Structures are given as C-alpha cells and as structure tokens.
Amino acid sequence: MSVRTAVPAAMRLSWLVLLALMIGEFVTDLPGPGWATTFLPAMVVLALMVATTTLQARAAAPRGEPRPPVEVEPPVTGRWSALNSPADKVPSHGTHGYGQTYAIDIVADPETAEGEAPARPAFRPLWPLFRRNSAFPAFGAPLLAMADATVVTASDGQRDHLSRNSLPGLVYLMFVESSVRSILGAHRVIGNHVVLDLGDGTYAVYAHVRRGSLRVKAGDTVRAGQPIGSVGNSGNSSEPHLHVHLMDSPDLDDARGVPFTWRGVGVPANGETFTVDAAGARIAKARPGDVGGAG
C-alpha cells in the first residue's frame, strides 16, 4: 500500500477511534488524563486530514502543459445552463482533487413562456430550506454517452437527498455534509456515478446520478449518444444537476483532469445556456439570474 492510500485509510480509522473515545467519555470514566483521550486523538485526526488533503492535491495537480481539449458529444439534450465552468476558472471547482480540474456543472434551464416563472426554482436566502427533487427540471433528465466507450464503473445505490438551494442549506452542505463525505471518500462526494473509458488514456465521469437509473454496468460498451442513466441529486450536490469531467485515470484518487470541448457547443461559460437537439447544438448567452452552488 502506497503512502498516498495509507494516509487516508489511517485518517478514517483515527476518526472512528476519536468518535469511540468521545462516546466513551460520556458513557464511562476513561482511564488517563482528558488530553490523552480526547485532545491528542483530535490532533492526530487533524494532522492526518491535512496530510491527506496535501497528498491528494499534489497527486492531482497538472504537470507540464495541458493536453489539447478532447472533443466529445454533449452529455444531454435540451436547454441547459453552465455553472462552475473551466471557461471562467481553472481549476473550475477550486481544486484539482478527483481529477476535476476542468469539471463543469450544468442545470436544466428549459424555455418558459413570457411572463411565466422560470422552470428551475431560484436560490432563496431563507425559505424554503429544502425542496423536493421533482421541483427541478434536471431531475430524471437522460444522460448520454459522450463517445463510443467502455463502462469502467457504474454505481447508483446512494439516495437522492433534498436540495440545499437556500442559504442555511448551502452552509450545511459546505461545512457539515461535504466534510463528512470527504472523510468517507470520493464515492460519497460524487454520489452515484458512471466512469467511461473513452480510449487514448481518457476517462469521463458523470456524477450525482439518480438512484437506480443506470442502464449500464461495468464491462458494457456504449455508443456516442446512447442513454446511460438519469440526472439525480446524490452525493455532494446542492440541487439536481450533472457534474461531468474528463480525466487521465479511472481512479478518482489518482486522476488528473483533461480539458474537454463539446462538439457544436464548445465549453459554455458560467451563466451561458446551450441547447442540444436532433439538429445539433447551439450556444447563447443566458438571461441574467442567480445560478446557485450545484457542486
């Protein structure tokens, strides 16, 4: 086992020991001074967390000049808006971890008649704290293979939680839920997901997939444009949306990001919409509005 895999494993074990000691302090009088049963284990956990973050960031950081963008098909149809786009910032999500240097989030943004409220619920400061996933037009939207590929990983057993698109919900997501998910590992951060081997050392990951929606399993081959699952709200996600990125390894803990461009669309910037239909794809500026966090 390498140092980069051993340290995260030690961190998770230390968390379990710390929680057991904390419970023990409430249930019984543990032998020894308090600093030895609570403070010292907490410092060990903190040191291992810092070491884990440092090792993961170092492993995922780009080396040398970035590869030319890989052109693939858009993974959805209909009208969508882009969030956290690499067209505006790299790394797009503020970290190179999990190979997401060039990751992008997209939310369904269907056209509405003049005078009608947008189909996608807006971010609210206080109320409602949470919304059901069915309130969002992205939930259940088909996901399409971006290229002819082989399925490496297909996992869709995690639940789709309620949205976190209010200020208290977003604070909870960022400072509580995301921390716990990070400790549990990449699969809890990206939620239900599928990883495709596109060939030439390039892999695509679709994150936050809807529970039970995957139509493929590891080892299957797919064709570009083939439905492979549905958009969900699992993992570290503020609302139903698709997080997708290309990387150079199927192992999220070992991958580096690979730039992409969608055929006929390019890389939409934050706040831009793009529409994909049977006739092809086009891109246009989105109307002004808030776009929330996604994740």
Coordinates of C-alpha atoms in Angstrom, one line a residue:
M1 CA 0.0 0.0 0.0
S2 CA 1.4 3.4 -1.0
V3 CA 1.7 6.4 1.4
R4 CA -1.0 8.2 -0.6
T5 CA -3.5 5.4 0.1
A6 CA -2.3 4.5 3.6
V7 CA -2.7 8.1 5.0
P8 CA -6.4 8.5 4.1
A9 CA -7.1 5.0 5.5
A10 CA -5.3 5.9 8.7
M11 CA -7.3 9.1 8.8
R12 CA -10.7 7.3 8.6
L13 CA -9.5 4.8 11.3
S14 CA -8.5 7.7 13.5
W15 CA -11.9 9.3 13.1
L16 CA -13.5 6.0 14.3
V17 CA -11.2 5.9 17.3
L18 CA -11.9 9.5 18.2
L19 CA -15.6 9.0 18.0
A20 CA -15.4 5.9 20.1
L21 CA -13.3 7.8 22.7
M22 CA -15.8 10.7 22.7
I23 CA -18.7 8.3 23.3
G24 CA -16.7 6.6 26.0
E25 CA -16.2 9.9 27.8
F26 CA -20.0 10.3 28.1
V27 CA -20.7 6.7 29.0
T28 CA -17.9 6.0 31.4
D29 CA -14.9 7.4 33.1
L30 CA -12.0 6.5 30.8
P31 CA -8.6 6.0 32.5
G32 CA -5.9 8.6 32.0
P33 CA -6.0 12.4 31.6
G34 CA -8.5 14.1 29.3
W35 CA -5.9 15.4 26.9
A36 CA -4.8 11.8 26.2
T37 CA -8.3 10.5 25.5
T38 CA -9.7 13.5 23.5
F39 CA -7.3 16.3 22.7
L40 CA -4.4 14.1 21.5
P41 CA -6.5 11.9 19.2
A42 CA -8.2 15.0 17.8
M43 CA -4.8 16.5 16.9
V44 CA -3.8 13.2 15.2
V45 CA -7.0 13.3 13.2
L46 CA -6.4 16.9 12.2
A47 CA -2.8 16.2 11.2
L48 CA -3.9 13.2 9.1
M49 CA -6.6 15.3 7.4
V50 CA -4.1 17.9 6.4
A51 CA -1.7 15.3 5.2
T52 CA -4.5 13.6 3.2
T53 CA -5.5 16.9 1.5
T54 CA -1.9 17.8 0.7
L55 CA -1.1 14.4 -0.8
Q56 CA -4.4 14.3 -2.9
A57 CA -3.8 17.9 -4.2
R58 CA -0.2 17.1 -5.1
A59 CA -1.2 13.9 -6.9
A60 CA -3.9 15.6 -8.9
A61 CA -2.1 18.9 -9.8
P62 CA -1.4 19.3 -13.5
R63 CA 2.2 18.6 -14.7
G64 CA 3.6 20.4 -17.7
E65 CA 1.5 21.8 -20.5
P66 CA -2.2 20.7 -20.5
R67 CA -3.3 18.2 -23.1
P68 CA -5.3 19.6 -26.1
P69 CA -9.0 19.5 -25.3
V70 CA -10.7 16.2 -26.2
E71 CA -13.8 16.8 -28.4
V72 CA -16.8 14.8 -27.3
E73 CA -20.5 14.9 -27.8
P74 CA -22.7 16.8 -25.3
P75 CA -24.0 14.5 -22.5
V76 CA -27.5 15.9 -22.5
T77 CA -30.3 17.2 -24.8
G78 CA -32.5 20.2 -24.3
R79 CA -31.6 23.6 -22.9
W80 CA -29.1 23.8 -20.1
S81 CA -27.1 26.5 -18.1
A82 CA -23.5 26.1 -17.1
L83 CA -22.1 26.6 -13.6
N84 CA -18.5 26.3 -12.2
S85 CA -17.1 26.2 -15.7
P86 CA -13.5 25.8 -16.7
A87 CA -14.1 28.5 -19.3
D88 CA -14.0 31.0 -16.4
K89 CA -11.6 29.5 -13.9
V90 CA -9.2 26.6 -13.7
P91 CA -9.5 24.6 -11.5
S92 CA -13.2 25.1 -12.1
H93 CA -14.3 23.8 -8.7
G94 CA -11.4 25.3 -6.7
T95 CA -9.4 22.1 -6.5
H96 CA -7.6 19.6 -8.7
G97 CA -8.7 16.7 -6.5
Y98 CA -10.6 13.8 -8.0
G99 CA -9.3 14.8 -11.5
Q100 CA -11.8 17.7 -11.6
T101 CA -9.5 20.5 -12.8
Y102 CA -11.7 21.0 -15.9
A103 CA -15.0 19.8 -14.5
I104 CA -18.3 21.6 -15.3
D105 CA -21.8 21.6 -13.7
I106 CA -24.9 22.1 -15.8
V107 CA -28.5 22.6 -14.7
A108 CA -31.6 22.2 -16.9
D109 CA -33.0 25.6 -17.9
P110 CA -36.0 25.0 -20.2
E111 CA -37.6 27.8 -22.1
T112 CA -40.8 29.3 -20.5
A113 CA -43.5 31.5 -22.0
E114 CA -43.2 35.2 -21.5
G115 CA -44.4 36.2 -18.0
E116 CA -44.1 32.7 -16.6
A117 CA -41.8 31.9 -13.7
P118 CA -38.6 30.0 -14.6
A119 CA -39.0 26.3 -14.5
R120 CA -35.9 25.9 -12.2
P121 CA -36.6 27.1 -8.7
A122 CA -34.4 30.1 -7.7
F123 CA -31.9 30.1 -4.8
R124 CA -33.6 31.5 -1.7
P125 CA -31.9 33.2 1.3
L126 CA -34.0 31.5 4.0
W127 CA -37.2 29.7 2.8
P128 CA -37.8 27.1 1.7
L129 CA -34.8 25.5 3.4
F130 CA -35.0 22.4 1.1
R131 CA -37.0 21.4 -2.0
R132 CA -38.0 18.1 -3.4
N133 CA -36.0 17.0 -6.4
S134 CA -39.1 16.8 -8.6
A135 CA -39.3 20.6 -8.4
F136 CA -36.1 20.8 -10.6
P137 CA -36.4 20.1 -14.4
A138 CA -32.9 18.5 -14.4
F139 CA -34.1 15.6 -12.2
G140 CA -34.6 12.5 -14.2
A141 CA -33.2 14.0 -17.5
P142 CA -31.4 11.4 -19.6
L143 CA -27.6 11.2 -19.6
L144 CA -26.0 10.3 -22.9
A145 CA -22.6 8.7 -23.6
M146 CA -20.2 11.4 -24.9
A147 CA -18.3 9.0 -27.1
D148 CA -18.0 5.3 -28.0
A149 CA -16.7 3.9 -24.8
T150 CA -16.4 1.0 -22.3
V151 CA -18.0 1.3 -18.9
V152 CA -15.4 1.1 -16.1
T153 CA -17.5 1.8 -13.1
A154 CA -21.3 2.0 -12.6
S155 CA -22.7 2.7 -9.2
D156 CA -26.2 4.0 -8.4
G157 CA -27.2 2.8 -4.9
Q158 CA -27.0 6.0 -2.9
R159 CA -30.1 8.0 -2.2
D160 CA -31.1 11.3 -3.8
H161 CA -31.3 13.8 -1.0
L162 CA -33.4 17.0 -0.9
S163 CA -32.0 20.2 -2.5
R164 CA -29.8 22.5 -0.5
N165 CA -30.5 25.7 -2.5
S166 CA -31.1 28.1 0.4
L167 CA -28.5 29.9 2.4
P168 CA -28.9 27.6 5.5
G169 CA -29.0 24.6 3.3
L170 CA -25.9 25.6 1.4
V171 CA -24.0 26.4 4.7
Y172 CA -24.9 22.9 6.0
L173 CA -23.8 21.3 2.7
M174 CA -20.4 23.2 2.6
F175 CA -19.4 23.0 6.3
V176 CA -21.0 19.8 7.6
E177 CA -22.2 17.4 4.9
S178 CA -19.2 17.9 2.5
S179 CA -16.7 17.4 5.3
V180 CA -18.3 14.1 6.3
R181 CA -18.4 13.0 2.7
S182 CA -14.8 13.9 2.1
I183 CA -13.8 11.8 5.1
L184 CA -15.8 8.8 3.7
G185 CA -14.1 9.1 0.3
A186 CA -14.6 10.1 -3.3
H187 CA -17.5 7.8 -4.0
R188 CA -19.5 9.7 -1.3
V189 CA -18.6 13.1 -2.7
I190 CA -19.6 12.3 -6.3
G191 CA -22.5 10.2 -5.3
N192 CA -24.0 7.7 -7.8
H193 CA -21.7 7.8 -10.9
V194 CA -20.5 6.1 -14.0
V195 CA -17.0 6.2 -15.4
L196 CA -16.4 5.6 -19.1
D197 CA -13.2 4.7 -20.8
L198 CA -13.1 6.8 -24.0
G199 CA -9.7 5.4 -25.1
D200 CA -6.3 7.0 -25.6
G201 CA -5.9 7.3 -21.8
T202 CA -9.1 9.5 -21.4
Y203 CA -11.9 8.7 -19.0
A204 CA -15.2 10.5 -18.4
V205 CA -17.1 10.6 -15.1
Y206 CA -20.7 11.5 -14.6
A207 CA -21.5 12.4 -11.0
H208 CA -24.7 12.8 -8.9
V209 CA -26.6 10.3 -11.0
R210 CA -30.2 9.4 -10.0
R211 CA -30.5 6.3 -7.8
G212 CA -31.4 3.2 -9.7
S213 CA -31.3 4.9 -13.1
L214 CA -28.1 3.5 -14.6
R215 CA -28.8 1.3 -17.7
V216 CA -25.2 0.1 -17.9
K217 CA -22.8 -2.0 -15.9
A218 CA -19.0 -2.3 -15.7
G219 CA -17.7 -4.0 -18.9
D220 CA -20.5 -2.8 -21.2
T221 CA -19.7 -1.0 -24.4
V222 CA -21.7 2.1 -25.3
R223 CA -22.1 4.2 -28.4
A224 CA -22.0 8.0 -28.5
G225 CA -25.4 9.4 -27.7
Q226 CA -26.6 6.2 -26.1
P227 CA -28.7 6.8 -22.9
I228 CA -26.8 5.5 -19.9
G229 CA -28.8 6.9 -16.9
S230 CA -30.5 9.9 -15.5
V231 CA -29.6 13.1 -13.7
G232 CA -30.0 12.9 -9.9
N233 CA -29.1 14.6 -6.7
S234 CA -26.8 12.2 -4.9
G235 CA -23.5 13.0 -3.2
N236 CA -22.1 16.5 -2.6
S237 CA -24.8 18.3 -4.5
S238 CA -27.0 21.4 -3.8
E239 CA -29.6 20.5 -6.4
P240 CA -30.3 18.0 -9.2
H241 CA -27.6 18.7 -11.9
L242 CA -24.9 17.0 -13.8
H243 CA -21.3 17.3 -12.8
V244 CA -19.0 15.9 -15.6
H245 CA -15.3 15.9 -16.3
L246 CA -12.6 14.1 -18.2
M247 CA -9.5 12.7 -16.5
D248 CA -6.5 10.5 -17.3
S249 CA -7.3 7.6 -14.9
P250 CA -10.4 5.7 -13.9
D251 CA -9.3 6.1 -10.2
L252 CA -10.6 9.4 -8.9
D253 CA -8.0 9.5 -6.1
D254 CA -5.2 9.1 -8.7
A255 CA -6.6 11.1 -11.7
R256 CA -5.5 14.4 -13.3
G257 CA -8.0 16.5 -15.2
V258 CA -8.2 16.5 -19.0
P259 CA -9.6 19.5 -20.9
F260 CA -12.8 18.9 -23.0
T261 CA -14.9 20.6 -25.6
W262 CA -18.4 19.6 -26.6
R263 CA -18.9 19.2 -30.3
G264 CA -21.1 22.1 -31.6
V265 CA -21.1 23.8 -28.2
G266 CA -17.5 24.2 -27.0
V267 CA -17.2 25.0 -23.3
P268 CA -20.1 27.2 -22.1
A269 CA -19.1 29.8 -19.5
N270 CA -20.8 30.5 -16.3
G271 CA -24.3 31.7 -16.9
E272 CA -24.4 30.7 -20.6
T273 CA -27.0 28.4 -21.9
F274 CA -26.7 25.8 -24.6
T275 CA -29.3 23.8 -26.4
V276 CA -28.8 20.4 -27.9
D277 CA -31.4 18.8 -30.2
A278 CA -31.6 16.3 -33.0
A279 CA -30.4 19.0 -35.4
G280 CA -27.2 19.6 -33.5
A281 CA -26.2 22.1 -30.8
R282 CA -26.0 25.8 -30.4
I283 CA -24.9 28.2 -27.6
A284 CA -26.3 31.5 -26.5
K285 CA -26.0 33.9 -23.6
A286 CA -28.2 33.1 -20.6
R287 CA -30.6 35.7 -19.3
P288 CA -29.3 37.3 -16.0
G289 CA -30.1 35.4 -12.8
D290 CA -28.7 33.5 -9.9
V291 CA -27.2 30.1 -10.5
G292 CA -26.7 28.7 -7.1
G293 CA -23.9 26.3 -6.0
A294 CA -24.6 22.9 -7.6
G295 CA -21.3 21.1 -6.5

